[in-house]
Short mmCIF file of C-alpha atoms and ligand atoms in Angstrom, two decimals:
data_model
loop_
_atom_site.label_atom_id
_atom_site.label_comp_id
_atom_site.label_asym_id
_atom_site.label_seq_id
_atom_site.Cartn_x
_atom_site.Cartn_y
_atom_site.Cartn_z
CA UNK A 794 -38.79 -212.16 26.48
CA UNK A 795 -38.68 -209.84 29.43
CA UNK A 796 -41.49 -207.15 29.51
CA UNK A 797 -41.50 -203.29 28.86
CA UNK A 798 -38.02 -201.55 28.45
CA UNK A 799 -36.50 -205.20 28.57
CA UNK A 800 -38.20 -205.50 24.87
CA UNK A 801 -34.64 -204.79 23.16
CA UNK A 802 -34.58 -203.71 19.73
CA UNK A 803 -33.83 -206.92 17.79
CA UNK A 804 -37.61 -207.65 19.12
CA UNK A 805 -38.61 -204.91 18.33
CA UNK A 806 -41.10 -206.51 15.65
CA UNK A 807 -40.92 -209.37 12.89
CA UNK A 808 -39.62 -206.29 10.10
CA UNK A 809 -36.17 -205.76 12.17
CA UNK A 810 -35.52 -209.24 13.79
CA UNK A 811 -32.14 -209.36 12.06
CA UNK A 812 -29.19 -210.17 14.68
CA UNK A 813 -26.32 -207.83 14.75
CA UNK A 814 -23.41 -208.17 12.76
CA UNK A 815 -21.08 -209.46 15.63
CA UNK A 816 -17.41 -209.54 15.77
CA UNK A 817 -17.81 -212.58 18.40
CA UNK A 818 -19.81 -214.23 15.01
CA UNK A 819 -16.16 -216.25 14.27
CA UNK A 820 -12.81 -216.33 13.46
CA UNK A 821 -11.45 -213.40 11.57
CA UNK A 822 -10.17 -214.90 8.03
CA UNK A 823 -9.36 -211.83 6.39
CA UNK A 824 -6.84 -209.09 7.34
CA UNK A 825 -8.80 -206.07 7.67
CA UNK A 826 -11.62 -207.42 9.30
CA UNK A 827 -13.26 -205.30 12.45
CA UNK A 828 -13.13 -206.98 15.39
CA UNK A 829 -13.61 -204.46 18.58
CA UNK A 830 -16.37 -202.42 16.59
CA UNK A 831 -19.24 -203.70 16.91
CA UNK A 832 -21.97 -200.70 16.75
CA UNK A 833 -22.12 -197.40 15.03
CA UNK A 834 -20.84 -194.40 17.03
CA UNK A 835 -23.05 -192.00 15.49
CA UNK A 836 -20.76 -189.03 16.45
CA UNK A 837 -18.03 -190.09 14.08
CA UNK A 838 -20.45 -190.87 10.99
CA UNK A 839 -21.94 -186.97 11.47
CA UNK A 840 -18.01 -185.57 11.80
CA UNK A 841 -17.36 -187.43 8.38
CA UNK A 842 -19.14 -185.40 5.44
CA UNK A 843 -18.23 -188.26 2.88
CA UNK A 844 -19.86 -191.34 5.18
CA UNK A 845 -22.99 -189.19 5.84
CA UNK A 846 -23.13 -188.86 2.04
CA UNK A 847 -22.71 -192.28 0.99
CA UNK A 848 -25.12 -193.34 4.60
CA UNK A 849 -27.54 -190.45 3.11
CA UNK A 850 -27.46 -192.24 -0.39
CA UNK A 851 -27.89 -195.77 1.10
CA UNK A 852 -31.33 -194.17 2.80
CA UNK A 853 -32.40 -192.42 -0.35
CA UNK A 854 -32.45 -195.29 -2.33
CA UNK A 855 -33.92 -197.35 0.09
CA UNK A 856 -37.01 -194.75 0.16
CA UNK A 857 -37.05 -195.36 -3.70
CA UNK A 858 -37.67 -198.97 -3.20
CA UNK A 859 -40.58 -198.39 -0.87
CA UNK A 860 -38.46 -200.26 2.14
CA UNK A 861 -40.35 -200.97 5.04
CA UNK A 862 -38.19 -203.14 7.34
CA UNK A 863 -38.95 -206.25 6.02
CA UNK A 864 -37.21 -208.48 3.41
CA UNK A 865 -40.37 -208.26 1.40
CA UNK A 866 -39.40 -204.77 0.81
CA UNK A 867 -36.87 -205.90 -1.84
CA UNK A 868 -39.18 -208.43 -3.03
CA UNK A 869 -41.90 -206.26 -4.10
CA UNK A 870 -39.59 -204.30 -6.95
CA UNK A 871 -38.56 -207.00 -8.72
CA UNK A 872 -40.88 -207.28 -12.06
CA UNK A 873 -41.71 -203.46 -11.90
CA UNK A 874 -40.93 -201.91 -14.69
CA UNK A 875 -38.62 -198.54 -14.89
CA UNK A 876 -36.19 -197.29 -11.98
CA UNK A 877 -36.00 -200.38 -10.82
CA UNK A 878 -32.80 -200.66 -8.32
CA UNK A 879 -30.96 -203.60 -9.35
CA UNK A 880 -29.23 -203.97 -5.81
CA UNK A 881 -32.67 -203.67 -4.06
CA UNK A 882 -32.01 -206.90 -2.44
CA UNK A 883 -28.73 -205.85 -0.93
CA UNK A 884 -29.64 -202.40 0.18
CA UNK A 885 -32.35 -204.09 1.94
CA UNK A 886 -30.49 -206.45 3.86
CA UNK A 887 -27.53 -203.40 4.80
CA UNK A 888 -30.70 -201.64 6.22
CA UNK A 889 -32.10 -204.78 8.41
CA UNK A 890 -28.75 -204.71 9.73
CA UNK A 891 -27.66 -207.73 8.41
CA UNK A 892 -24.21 -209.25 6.96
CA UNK A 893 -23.77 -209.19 3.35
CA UNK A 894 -21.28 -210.57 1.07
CA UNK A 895 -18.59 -208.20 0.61
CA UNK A 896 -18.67 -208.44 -3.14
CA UNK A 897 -22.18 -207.42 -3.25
CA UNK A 898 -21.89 -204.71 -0.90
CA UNK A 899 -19.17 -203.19 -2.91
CA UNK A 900 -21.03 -203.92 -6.49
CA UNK A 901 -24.20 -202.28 -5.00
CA UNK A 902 -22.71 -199.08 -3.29
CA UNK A 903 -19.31 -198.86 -5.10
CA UNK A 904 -15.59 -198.83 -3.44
CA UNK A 905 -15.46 -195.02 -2.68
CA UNK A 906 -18.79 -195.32 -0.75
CA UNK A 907 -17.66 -198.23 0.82
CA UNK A 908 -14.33 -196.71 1.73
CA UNK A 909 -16.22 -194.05 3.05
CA UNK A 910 -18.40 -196.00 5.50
CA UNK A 911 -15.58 -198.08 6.31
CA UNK A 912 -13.42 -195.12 7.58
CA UNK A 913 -16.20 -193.71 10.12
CA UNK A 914 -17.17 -196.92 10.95
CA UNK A 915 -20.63 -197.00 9.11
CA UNK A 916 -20.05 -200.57 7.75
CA UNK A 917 -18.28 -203.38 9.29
CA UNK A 918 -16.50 -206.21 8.03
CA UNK A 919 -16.88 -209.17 9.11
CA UNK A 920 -15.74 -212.78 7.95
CA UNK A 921 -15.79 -212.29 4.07
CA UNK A 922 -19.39 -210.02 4.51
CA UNK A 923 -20.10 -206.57 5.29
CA UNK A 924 -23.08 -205.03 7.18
CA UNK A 925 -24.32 -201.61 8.33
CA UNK A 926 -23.75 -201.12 12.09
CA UNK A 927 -27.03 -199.63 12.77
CA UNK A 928 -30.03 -200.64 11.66
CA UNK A 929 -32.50 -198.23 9.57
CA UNK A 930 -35.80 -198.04 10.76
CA UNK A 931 -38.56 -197.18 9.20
CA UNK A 932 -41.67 -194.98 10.19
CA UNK A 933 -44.32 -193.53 7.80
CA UNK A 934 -42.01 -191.47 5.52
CA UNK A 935 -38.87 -190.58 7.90
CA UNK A 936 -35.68 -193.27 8.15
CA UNK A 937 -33.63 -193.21 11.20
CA UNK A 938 -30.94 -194.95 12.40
CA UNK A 939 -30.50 -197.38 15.40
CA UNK A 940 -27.17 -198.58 16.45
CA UNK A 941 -26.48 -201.97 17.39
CA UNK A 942 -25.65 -202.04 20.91
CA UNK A 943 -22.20 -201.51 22.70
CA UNK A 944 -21.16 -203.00 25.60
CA UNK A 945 -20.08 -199.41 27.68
CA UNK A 946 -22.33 -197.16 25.69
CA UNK A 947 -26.02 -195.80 26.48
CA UNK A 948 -28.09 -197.86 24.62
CA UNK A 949 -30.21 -196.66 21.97
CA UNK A 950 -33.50 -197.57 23.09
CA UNK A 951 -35.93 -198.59 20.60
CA UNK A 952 -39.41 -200.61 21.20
CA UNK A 953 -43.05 -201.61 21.24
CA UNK A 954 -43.98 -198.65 23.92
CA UNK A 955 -42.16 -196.12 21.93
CA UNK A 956 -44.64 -197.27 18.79
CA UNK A 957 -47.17 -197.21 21.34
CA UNK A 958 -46.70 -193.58 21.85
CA UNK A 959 -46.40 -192.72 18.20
CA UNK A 960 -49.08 -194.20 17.37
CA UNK A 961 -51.32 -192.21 19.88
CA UNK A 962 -49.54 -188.79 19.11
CA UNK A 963 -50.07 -189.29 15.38
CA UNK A 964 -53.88 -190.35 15.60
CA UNK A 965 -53.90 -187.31 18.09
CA UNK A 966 -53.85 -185.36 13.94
CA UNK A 967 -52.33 -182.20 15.67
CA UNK A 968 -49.98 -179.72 13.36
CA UNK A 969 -48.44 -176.79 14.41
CA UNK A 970 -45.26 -174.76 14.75
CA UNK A 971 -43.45 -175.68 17.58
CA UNK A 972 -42.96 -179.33 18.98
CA UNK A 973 -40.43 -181.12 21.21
CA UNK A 974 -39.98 -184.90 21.57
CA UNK A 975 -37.76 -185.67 25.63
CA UNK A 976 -35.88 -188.05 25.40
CA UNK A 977 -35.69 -188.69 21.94
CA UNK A 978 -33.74 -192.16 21.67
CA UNK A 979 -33.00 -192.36 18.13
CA UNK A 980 -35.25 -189.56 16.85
CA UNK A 981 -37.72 -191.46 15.17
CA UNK A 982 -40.47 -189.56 16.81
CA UNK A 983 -39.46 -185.97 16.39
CA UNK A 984 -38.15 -187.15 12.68
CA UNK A 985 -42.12 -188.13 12.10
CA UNK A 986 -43.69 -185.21 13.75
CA UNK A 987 -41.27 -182.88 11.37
CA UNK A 988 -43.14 -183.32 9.02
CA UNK A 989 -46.65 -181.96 10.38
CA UNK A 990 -44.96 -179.20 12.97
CA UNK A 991 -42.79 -176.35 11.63
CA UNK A 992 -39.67 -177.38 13.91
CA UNK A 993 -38.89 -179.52 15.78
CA UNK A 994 -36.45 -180.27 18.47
CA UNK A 995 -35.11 -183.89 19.76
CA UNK A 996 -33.52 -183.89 22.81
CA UNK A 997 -32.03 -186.16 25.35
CA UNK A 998 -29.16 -186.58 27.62
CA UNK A 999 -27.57 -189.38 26.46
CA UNK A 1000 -24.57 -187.74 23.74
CA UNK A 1001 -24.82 -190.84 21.65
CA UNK A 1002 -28.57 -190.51 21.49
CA UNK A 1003 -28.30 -187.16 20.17
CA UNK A 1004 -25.85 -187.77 17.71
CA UNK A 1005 -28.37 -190.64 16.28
CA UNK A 1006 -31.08 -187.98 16.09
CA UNK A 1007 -28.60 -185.26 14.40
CA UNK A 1008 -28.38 -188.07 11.55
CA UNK A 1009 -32.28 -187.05 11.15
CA UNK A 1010 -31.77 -184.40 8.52
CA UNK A 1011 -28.89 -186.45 7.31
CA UNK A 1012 -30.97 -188.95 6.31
CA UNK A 1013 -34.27 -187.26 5.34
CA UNK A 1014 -33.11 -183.95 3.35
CA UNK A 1015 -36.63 -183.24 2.95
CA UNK A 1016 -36.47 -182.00 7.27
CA UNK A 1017 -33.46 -180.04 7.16
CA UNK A 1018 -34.19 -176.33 8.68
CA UNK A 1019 -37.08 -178.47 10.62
CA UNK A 1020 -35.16 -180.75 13.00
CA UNK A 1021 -32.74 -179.70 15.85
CA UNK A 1022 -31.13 -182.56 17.74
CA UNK A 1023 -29.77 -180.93 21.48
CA UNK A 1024 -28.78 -182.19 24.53
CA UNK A 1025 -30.65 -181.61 27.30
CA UNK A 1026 -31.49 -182.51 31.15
CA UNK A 1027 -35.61 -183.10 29.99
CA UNK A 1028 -36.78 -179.66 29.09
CA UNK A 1029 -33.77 -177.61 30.69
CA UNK A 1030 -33.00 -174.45 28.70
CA UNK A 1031 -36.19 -174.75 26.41
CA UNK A 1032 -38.56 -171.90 25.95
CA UNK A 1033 -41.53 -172.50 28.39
CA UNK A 1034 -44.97 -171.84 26.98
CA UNK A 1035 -43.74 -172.13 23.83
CA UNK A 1036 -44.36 -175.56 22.06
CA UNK A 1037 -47.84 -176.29 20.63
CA UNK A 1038 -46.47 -180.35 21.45
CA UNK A 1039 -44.74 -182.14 23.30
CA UNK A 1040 -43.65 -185.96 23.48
CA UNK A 1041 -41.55 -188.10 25.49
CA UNK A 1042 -41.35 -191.81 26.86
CA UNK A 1043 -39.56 -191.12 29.93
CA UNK A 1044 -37.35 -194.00 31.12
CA UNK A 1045 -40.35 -196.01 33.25
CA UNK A 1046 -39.09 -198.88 34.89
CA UNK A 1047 -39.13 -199.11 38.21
CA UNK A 1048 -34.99 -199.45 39.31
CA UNK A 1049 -32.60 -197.46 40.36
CA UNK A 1050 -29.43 -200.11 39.26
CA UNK A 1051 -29.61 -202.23 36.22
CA UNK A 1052 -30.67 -205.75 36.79
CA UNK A 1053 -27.55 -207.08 36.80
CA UNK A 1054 -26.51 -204.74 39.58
CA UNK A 1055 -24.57 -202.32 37.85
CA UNK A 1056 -25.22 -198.53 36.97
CA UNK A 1057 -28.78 -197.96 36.00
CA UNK A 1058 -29.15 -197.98 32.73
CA UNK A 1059 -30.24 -194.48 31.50
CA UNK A 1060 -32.47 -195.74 28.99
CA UNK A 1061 -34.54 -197.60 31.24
CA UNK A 1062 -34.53 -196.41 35.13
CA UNK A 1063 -37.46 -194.30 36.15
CA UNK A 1064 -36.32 -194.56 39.74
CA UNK A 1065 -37.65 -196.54 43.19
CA UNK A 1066 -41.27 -196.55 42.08
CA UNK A 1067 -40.81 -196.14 38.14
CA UNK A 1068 -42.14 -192.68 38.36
CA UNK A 1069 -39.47 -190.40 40.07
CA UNK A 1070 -38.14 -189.98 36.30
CA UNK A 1071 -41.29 -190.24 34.13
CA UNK A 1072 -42.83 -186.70 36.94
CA UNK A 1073 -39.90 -184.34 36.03
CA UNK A 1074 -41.02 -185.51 31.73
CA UNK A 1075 -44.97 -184.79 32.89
CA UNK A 1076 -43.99 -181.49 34.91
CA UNK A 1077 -41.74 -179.74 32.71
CA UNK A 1078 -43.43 -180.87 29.38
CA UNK A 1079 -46.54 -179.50 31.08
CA UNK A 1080 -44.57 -175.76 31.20
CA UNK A 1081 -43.60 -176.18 28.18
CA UNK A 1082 -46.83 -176.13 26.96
CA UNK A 1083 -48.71 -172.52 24.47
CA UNK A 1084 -51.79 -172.13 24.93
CA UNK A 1085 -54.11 -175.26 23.36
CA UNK A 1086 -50.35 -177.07 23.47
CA UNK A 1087 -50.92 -180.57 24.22
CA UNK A 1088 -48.17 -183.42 25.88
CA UNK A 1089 -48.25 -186.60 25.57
CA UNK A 1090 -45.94 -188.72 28.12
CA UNK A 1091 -45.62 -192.26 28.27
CA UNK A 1092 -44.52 -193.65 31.30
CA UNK A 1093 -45.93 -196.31 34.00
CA UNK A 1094 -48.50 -196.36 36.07
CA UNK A 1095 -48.08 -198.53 39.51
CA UNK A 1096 -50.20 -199.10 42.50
CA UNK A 1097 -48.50 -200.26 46.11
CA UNK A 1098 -49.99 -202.39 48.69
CA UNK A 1099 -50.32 -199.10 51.23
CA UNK A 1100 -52.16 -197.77 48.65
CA UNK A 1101 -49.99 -195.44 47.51
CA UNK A 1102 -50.36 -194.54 43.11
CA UNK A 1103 -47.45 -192.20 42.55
CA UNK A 1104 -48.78 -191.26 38.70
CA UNK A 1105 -52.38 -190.62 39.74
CA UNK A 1106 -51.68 -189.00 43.10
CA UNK A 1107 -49.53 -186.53 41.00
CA UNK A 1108 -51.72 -186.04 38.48
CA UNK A 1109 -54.84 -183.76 40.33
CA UNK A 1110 -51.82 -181.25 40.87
CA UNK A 1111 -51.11 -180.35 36.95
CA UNK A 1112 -55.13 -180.01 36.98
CA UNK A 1113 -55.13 -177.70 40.13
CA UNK A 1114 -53.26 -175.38 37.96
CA UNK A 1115 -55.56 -175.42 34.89
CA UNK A 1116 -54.70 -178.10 32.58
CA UNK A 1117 -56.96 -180.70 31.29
CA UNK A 1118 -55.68 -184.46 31.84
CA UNK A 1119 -56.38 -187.52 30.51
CA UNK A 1120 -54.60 -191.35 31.07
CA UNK A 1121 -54.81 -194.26 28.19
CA UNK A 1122 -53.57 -197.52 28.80
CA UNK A 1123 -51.79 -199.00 26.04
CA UNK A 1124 -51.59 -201.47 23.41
CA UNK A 1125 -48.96 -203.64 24.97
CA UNK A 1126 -50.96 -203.87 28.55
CA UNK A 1127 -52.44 -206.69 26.22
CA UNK A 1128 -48.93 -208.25 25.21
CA UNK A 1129 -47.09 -208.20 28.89
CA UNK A 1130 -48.60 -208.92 32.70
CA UNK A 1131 -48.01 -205.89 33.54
CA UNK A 1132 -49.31 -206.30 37.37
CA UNK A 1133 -46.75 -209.76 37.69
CA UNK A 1134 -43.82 -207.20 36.18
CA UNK A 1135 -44.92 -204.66 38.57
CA UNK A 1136 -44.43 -207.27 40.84
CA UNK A 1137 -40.96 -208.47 40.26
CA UNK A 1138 -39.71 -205.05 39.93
CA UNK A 1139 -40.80 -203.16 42.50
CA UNK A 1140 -41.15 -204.06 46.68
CA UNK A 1141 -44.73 -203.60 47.83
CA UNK A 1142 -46.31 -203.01 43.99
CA UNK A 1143 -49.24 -204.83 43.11
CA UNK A 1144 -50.58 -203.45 39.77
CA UNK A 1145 -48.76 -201.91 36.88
CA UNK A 1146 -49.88 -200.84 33.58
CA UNK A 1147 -48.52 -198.60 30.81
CA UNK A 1148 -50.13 -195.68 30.47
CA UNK A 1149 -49.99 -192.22 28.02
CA UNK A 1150 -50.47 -189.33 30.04
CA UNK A 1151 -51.87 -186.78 27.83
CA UNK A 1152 -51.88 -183.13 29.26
CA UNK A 1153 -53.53 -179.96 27.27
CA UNK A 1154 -52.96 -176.51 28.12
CA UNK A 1155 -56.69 -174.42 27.49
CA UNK A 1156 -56.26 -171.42 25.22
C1 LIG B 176 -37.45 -195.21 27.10
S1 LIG B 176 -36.19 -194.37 26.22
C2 LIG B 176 -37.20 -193.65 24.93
C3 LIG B 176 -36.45 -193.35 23.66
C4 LIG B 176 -37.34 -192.85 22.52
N1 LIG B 176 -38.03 -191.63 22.87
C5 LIG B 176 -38.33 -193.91 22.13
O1 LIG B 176 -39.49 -193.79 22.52
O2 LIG B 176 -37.93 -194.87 21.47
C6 LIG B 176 -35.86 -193.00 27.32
C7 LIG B 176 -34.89 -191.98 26.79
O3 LIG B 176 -34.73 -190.96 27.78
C8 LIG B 176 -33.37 -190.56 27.82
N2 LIG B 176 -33.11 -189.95 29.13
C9 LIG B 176 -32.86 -190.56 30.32
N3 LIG B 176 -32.72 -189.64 31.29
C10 LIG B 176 -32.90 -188.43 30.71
C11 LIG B 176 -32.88 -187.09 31.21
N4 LIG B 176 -32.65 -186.81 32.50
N5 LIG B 176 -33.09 -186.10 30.33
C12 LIG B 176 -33.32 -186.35 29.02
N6 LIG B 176 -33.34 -187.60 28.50
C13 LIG B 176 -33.14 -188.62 29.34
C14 LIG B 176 -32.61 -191.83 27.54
O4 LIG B 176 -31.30 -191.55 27.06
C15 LIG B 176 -33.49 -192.51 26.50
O5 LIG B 176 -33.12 -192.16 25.20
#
């Protein structure tokens, strides 16, 4: 398991381990089985009203049935008594991303829902089974989508720092009326932090990262009139001095071409040192900031043989202009060697750690 960024989604955590419903998985035995789709292009679902209906019923009912990601989540209904959903197991699986017979799929969601999905390429099939092409994650009481991966599109990015962050902006209690998560990914932050701010907007550059997030309200009718999904360089064409927070996990790792060689990945690449990136996300949420406005950034946090500390040597400037700052390491500094990545990644660095850079403008 590579550290950081390289955490991909499917290891996300043990509640969304599921692989991807591949069309590489075998042989195609039936004739209108999908073989070049492999992933959800979240663009076509939201220009389909019918698949965002029968995608937006899928989600409901998993909420009924208390679905947290895990298999258990079916589990736990059977012997309740009342509403109980007797496809819970299937609905389940669809929503851990996993392949399910087609007979069940169609018995649990019906043929013009399935239709449906089929046509904007919601739900693939796939050797005599059918599965969602995006996973449905869970957090607190929002659902969000995440797309299996593409070869050719941005990727979707999804993992242990991003519930790193959350869980430091949520324990953080704030509530307000204006809040902006950068960078959004798949939304699931902004989705969560609808629900305590007044609106909220997701943005990032990636289009297909934006059209996840616009499946927010989709998904969870009880946000709609509190979510806006936009696409935007960081914070460019936002209000400044406006937001009472702001969030983002700017891409952090130190490259500036994917590992492989080819075009750095725009999920991922904070630039040479990992922090060319992860300064405009501290600089511009900082002006985004109202008065008593808090940011929280995640990014990391490296330290170079000359001595050089690109994060901290930043930092004393956002103070020089009035704000208070404070740096917390995070939870997975205990999972990953963080100084060895550091390492590996980037000439001359000797320590790394992952940090949340939280940034509060005085009233
Ligand atoms: C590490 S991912 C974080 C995704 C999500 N916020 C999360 O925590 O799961 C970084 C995100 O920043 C986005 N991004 C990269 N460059 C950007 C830029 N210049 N402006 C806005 N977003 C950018 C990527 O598309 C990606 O979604």
């Amino acid at each position: 398991v590579e550290l950081g960024l390289e955490v991909r989604q499917e290891d996300l955590s043990a509640s969304l381990d599921a692989p991807a419903p591949s069309a590489a998985d075998g042989p195609n035995q039936l004739a209108d089985d999908d073989t070049e789709i492999v992933a959800m292009d979240p663009a076509r679902v939201l220009a389909d009203p019918a698949g965002c209906a029968a995608l937006g019923d899928i989600v409901r009912r998993l909420r009924a049935i208390g679905y947290d990601g895990s298999p258990a989540s079916a589990a736990r209904t059977n012997g309740n008594d009342g509403d109980v959903d007797p496809h819970a197991a299937t609905l389940v699986a669809l929503g851990r991303g996993e392949g399910v017979a087609r007979r069940a799929v169609v018995d649990a969601l019906g043929d013009d829902a399935v239709a449906a999905l089929r046509r904007c390429g919601a739900l693939l099939a796939i050797d005599g089974e059918m599965g969602l092409s995006a996973k449905v994650f869970p957090m607190r009481s929002v659902y969000t989508l995440l797309p299996h991966h593409q070869e050719g599109q941005d990727f979707v990015y999804l993992g242990r720092d991003s519930v790193s962050l959350f869980e430091i902006v949520w324990a953080a209690r704030g509530h307000g009326d204006r809040a902006a998560d950068l960078g959004t990914g798949n939304g699931f932050i902004a989705a969560a932090l609808a629900t305590r701010y007044d609106h909220v907007i997701a943005a990032d550059l990636s289009h297909r990262c934006v059209a996840t997030a616009a499946m927010v309200p989709v998904l969870n009718p009880h946000l709609r009139g509190r979510f806006s999904a936009m696409q935007l360089d960081v914070a460019n064409g936002l209000r400044r001095e406006s937001f009472d927070l702001v969030t983002a996990n700017a891409p952090w790792v130190p490259e500036t071409k994917a590992p492989d060689g080819g075009e750095a990945r725009r999920f991922a690449a904070g630039g040479r040192t990992g922090f060319e990136l992860p300064r405009r996300f501290i600089d511009e949420a900082t002006d985004l900031l109202a008065p008593d406005g808090r940011a929280f950034i995640a990014c990391s946090d490296l330290g170079f043989n000359d001595g050089r500390r690109p994060l901290r040597e930043h930092l004393p400037r956002i103070e020089a202009r009035g704000f208070e700052v404070r740096v917390v390491e995070t939870r997975i500094n205990e999972l990953n060697d963080f100084d060895e990545w550091a390492r590996r990644k980037s000439p001359g660095a000797i320590t790394g750690r992952h940090v949340v850079v939280e940034i509060h403008r005085p009233s």
